[in-house]
Amino acid sequence: MINKPEQTEFAINLMQHLVTATFVLDTDGNVIIWNRSCERLTGITAAEVIGTNNHWKAFYSNHRLCLADTIIEGRTNELDKLYTVSAQPSVYGNGYKAENWCVMPRIGKRLYLAADAGPIYDNHGQLIAVVETIRDQTDQKIAQKRLEELAVVDELTGLFNRRYFNDHLDSEWKRCAREGTHLSVILLDIDYFKQYNDNYGHLVGDECLRSVAGTIQRSLLRGSDSATRFGGEEFCVLLPGIQQKGATKIAKRICANIEKLEIPHPTSPVSQWVTLSIGVACILSSENDTPANLLTLADEAMYRAKAGGRNQSFCAETD
């Protein structure tokens, strides 16, 4: 039968060889165990941190609490401030779990770490230590982000897709309404694209769409502006905080940049090059109007540009 000291030694040795990075703090917040997996993850040896409260230096450049510290100091109410990505009670009992990005000072890498921290009590219910385990989930987080991006990006052109646009339009409308600012939309359609496809074939047509999409994106100068493939050969640009005059200027810039591409379109009745018909609309966002009306105005303006001979932009008459 293993006696108590042997049990303690066995437990410590077991923890040292766990494949999961693990460290243990005493009630003063000093490190009493820093296992080998923790050394490999952080690049910091146990000898550097045992007996100190410098464990935070393994994960952050500036001093801040680690998850285990919040339990020891009774500051778990601050978890939402410390871990903005995720923080909630742990499923493993009385502890907590949290996730965030850490720029690891020693190894010089940015890792997405998931941590679980749980208290250890003696037979009298007194806290004697806190165990924290850490898992590197960087690859999973990057893969998740890529999947999320694919869900809102048009595969052919790399622009946002209609699904993203619908959600983004609604959120930008609400934001502009709160701030009392304008929201502008530009709808763009490639002139006589069916004839282009019939003449060159769909593979060349796809290349044309990619070129037009890239030019539209490069014509936008602010990070808040977004370009969407609306469907087929139709595109849309969302311009929060831009009034009609500014939106019209951007539409003309896009039109001019498309002409500079000089993509041959011999079957077009309006030009020897690929051109666009563009509709512009701008509304002062408010609860008395809707984003659907903004789109309708832009759509009507685009069709007026088509009816007027194409290869031009037309601005809806609004406020």
Coordinates of C-alpha atoms in Angstrom, one line a residue, residues 33-244:
I33 CA 4.8 22.9 -10.3
W34 CA 5.7 23.8 -13.9
N35 CA 5.6 20.6 -16.0
R36 CA 7.7 19.6 -19.0
S37 CA 4.8 20.2 -21.4
C38 CA 4.6 23.8 -20.0
E39 CA 8.3 24.2 -20.7
R40 CA 7.9 23.1 -24.3
L41 CA 4.8 25.3 -24.9
T42 CA 6.3 28.5 -23.4
G43 CA 10.0 28.1 -23.8
I44 CA 10.5 28.9 -20.1
T45 CA 12.0 26.2 -17.8
A46 CA 10.7 25.2 -14.4
A47 CA 13.8 26.5 -12.8
E48 CA 13.0 30.0 -14.0
V49 CA 9.6 30.2 -12.4
I50 CA 9.4 27.7 -9.5
G51 CA 9.0 29.7 -6.2
T52 CA 8.1 32.9 -8.0
N53 CA 4.9 34.6 -9.3
N54 CA 6.5 35.4 -12.6
H55 CA 4.5 32.7 -14.5
W56 CA 2.6 35.5 -16.4
K57 CA 5.8 36.3 -18.3
A58 CA 5.5 33.1 -20.2
F59 CA 2.3 34.4 -21.8
Y60 CA 2.3 38.2 -21.8
S61 CA 4.8 41.0 -22.3
N62 CA 3.1 43.2 -19.6
H63 CA 2.0 42.1 -16.2
R64 CA -1.5 40.7 -15.9
L65 CA -3.5 38.0 -14.2
C66 CA -3.5 34.5 -15.5
L67 CA -6.6 32.4 -15.1
A68 CA -5.3 30.6 -12.0
D69 CA -4.5 34.0 -10.4
T70 CA -8.2 35.1 -10.6
I71 CA -9.2 32.2 -8.5
I72 CA -6.5 32.7 -5.9
E73 CA -7.2 36.4 -5.6
G74 CA -11.0 36.0 -5.8
R75 CA -11.2 38.1 -8.9
T76 CA -13.1 35.8 -11.3
N77 CA -15.6 38.6 -11.8
E78 CA -12.9 40.2 -14.0
L79 CA -12.7 37.3 -16.5
D80 CA -14.8 39.1 -19.1
K81 CA -12.3 41.9 -19.1
L82 CA -9.2 39.6 -19.2
Y83 CA -10.5 37.1 -21.8
T84 CA -12.6 38.9 -24.3
V85 CA -12.9 35.9 -26.6
S86 CA -14.4 33.4 -24.1
A87 CA -14.8 33.1 -20.4
Q88 CA -17.3 31.0 -18.4
P89 CA -17.5 28.5 -15.6
S90 CA -15.6 25.3 -16.3
V91 CA -17.5 22.1 -17.0
Y92 CA -15.1 20.3 -14.7
G93 CA -16.4 21.6 -11.4
N94 CA -15.6 24.7 -9.4
G95 CA -13.0 26.0 -11.8
Y96 CA -13.1 28.3 -14.8
K97 CA -12.1 28.1 -18.4
A98 CA -11.0 30.9 -20.8
E99 CA -9.5 31.4 -24.2
N100 CA -7.5 34.1 -25.8
W101 CA -4.6 35.0 -28.1
C102 CA -1.2 35.3 -26.4
V103 CA 1.9 36.7 -27.9
M104 CA 4.4 34.4 -26.2
P105 CA 7.5 36.5 -25.3
R106 CA 10.1 33.7 -25.1
I107 CA 9.2 31.8 -28.2
G108 CA 8.1 34.8 -30.2
K109 CA 4.8 33.3 -31.5
R110 CA 1.2 34.3 -31.3
L111 CA -0.8 31.4 -30.0
Y112 CA -4.5 30.9 -29.3
L113 CA -4.6 29.2 -25.9
A114 CA -7.5 27.5 -24.1
A115 CA -7.0 27.3 -20.3
D116 CA -8.8 25.5 -17.5
A117 CA -8.1 26.4 -13.9
G118 CA -9.5 24.6 -10.8
P119 CA -9.0 25.0 -7.1
I120 CA -7.6 22.3 -4.8
Y121 CA -8.9 22.1 -1.2
D122 CA -7.7 20.2 1.9
N123 CA -9.9 18.0 4.0
H124 CA -11.1 21.1 5.9
G125 CA -12.2 22.9 2.7
Q126 CA -9.3 25.3 2.8
L127 CA -7.8 26.3 -0.5
I128 CA -4.3 25.0 -0.8
A129 CA -3.5 25.4 -4.6
V130 CA -4.8 26.1 -8.0
V131 CA -4.1 23.9 -11.1
E132 CA -4.1 25.5 -14.5
T133 CA -3.9 23.4 -17.7
I134 CA -3.3 25.0 -21.1
R135 CA -3.9 23.7 -24.6
D136 CA -2.6 25.2 -27.8
Q137 CA -5.6 25.6 -30.2
T138 CA -4.0 27.9 -32.7
D139 CA -4.4 25.5 -35.7
Q140 CA -8.1 24.9 -34.8
K141 CA -8.8 28.6 -34.4
I142 CA -7.1 29.5 -37.7
A143 CA -9.1 26.7 -39.5
Q144 CA -12.3 27.9 -37.9
K145 CA -11.6 31.5 -39.0
R146 CA -11.0 30.3 -42.6
L147 CA -14.3 28.4 -42.6
E148 CA -16.1 31.5 -41.3
E149 CA -14.5 33.6 -44.1
L150 CA -15.5 31.0 -46.7
A151 CA -19.0 31.2 -45.5
V152 CA -19.2 35.0 -46.4
V153 CA -16.9 35.1 -49.4
D154 CA -17.7 34.6 -53.0
E155 CA -15.6 31.7 -54.3
L156 CA -15.0 33.0 -57.8
T157 CA -14.2 36.7 -57.1
G158 CA -13.0 36.8 -53.5
L159 CA -15.5 39.6 -52.7
F160 CA -18.1 39.2 -50.0
N161 CA -21.2 37.2 -50.9
R162 CA -24.8 38.1 -50.7
R163 CA -25.2 36.5 -47.3
Y164 CA -22.6 38.7 -45.8
F165 CA -24.0 41.8 -47.5
N166 CA -27.5 41.2 -46.1
D167 CA -26.2 41.0 -42.5
H168 CA -23.7 43.9 -43.0
L169 CA -26.2 46.2 -44.6
D170 CA -28.6 45.8 -41.6
S171 CA -25.8 46.4 -39.0
E172 CA -24.4 49.4 -40.9
W173 CA -27.9 50.9 -41.3
K174 CA -28.5 50.6 -37.6
R175 CA -25.1 52.1 -36.8
C176 CA -25.5 55.0 -39.1
A177 CA -29.0 55.6 -37.7
R178 CA -27.6 55.8 -34.2
E179 CA -24.9 58.2 -35.4
G180 CA -27.2 60.3 -37.6
T181 CA -25.0 59.7 -40.7
H182 CA -25.6 58.8 -44.3
L183 CA -25.3 55.4 -45.9
S184 CA -24.7 55.0 -49.6
V185 CA -24.9 52.0 -52.0
I186 CA -23.5 51.6 -55.4
L187 CA -25.0 48.8 -57.7
L188 CA -22.8 47.9 -60.7
D189 CA -23.7 45.6 -63.6
I190 CA -21.4 44.6 -66.5
D191 CA -22.9 45.7 -69.8
Y192 CA -24.0 43.0 -72.2
F193 CA -22.2 40.3 -70.2
K194 CA -24.3 37.5 -71.7
Q195 CA -22.9 38.5 -75.1
Y196 CA -19.4 38.4 -73.7
N197 CA -19.9 34.9 -72.4
D198 CA -21.5 33.8 -75.6
N199 CA -18.5 35.2 -77.6
Y200 CA -15.6 34.0 -75.3
G201 CA -17.0 31.2 -73.2
H202 CA -17.6 30.9 -69.5
L203 CA -14.0 30.4 -68.5
V204 CA -13.0 33.7 -70.0
G205 CA -16.2 35.1 -68.6
D206 CA -15.1 34.0 -65.1
E207 CA -11.7 35.7 -65.6
C208 CA -13.5 38.9 -66.6
L209 CA -15.6 38.8 -63.4
R210 CA -12.5 38.3 -61.3
S211 CA -10.8 41.3 -63.0
V212 CA -13.8 43.5 -62.6
A213 CA -14.2 42.4 -58.9
G214 CA -10.6 43.1 -58.1
T215 CA -10.7 46.5 -59.7
I216 CA -13.8 47.4 -57.8
Q217 CA -12.1 46.4 -54.5
R218 CA -8.9 48.3 -55.3
S219 CA -11.0 51.4 -56.1
L220 CA -12.2 51.6 -52.5
L221 CA -9.9 53.6 -50.3
R222 CA -11.4 53.1 -46.8
G223 CA -11.4 50.0 -44.7
S224 CA -15.1 50.5 -43.8
D225 CA -16.2 50.3 -47.5
S226 CA -17.1 46.8 -48.7
A227 CA -17.6 45.2 -52.1
T228 CA -20.0 42.3 -52.7
R229 CA -20.7 40.1 -55.6
F230 CA -24.4 40.6 -55.7
G231 CA -25.1 37.8 -58.2
G232 CA -24.1 36.9 -61.7
E233 CA -22.4 39.9 -63.2
E234 CA -23.8 42.3 -60.7
F235 CA -21.8 43.9 -57.8
C236 CA -22.6 46.1 -54.9
V237 CA -20.5 48.6 -52.8
L238 CA -21.6 49.7 -49.4
L239 CA -20.3 53.1 -48.2
P240 CA -21.1 53.9 -44.6
G241 CA -20.9 57.6 -43.6
I242 CA -20.6 58.7 -47.3
Q243 CA -23.0 61.3 -48.7
Q244 CA -24.2 61.3 -52.3

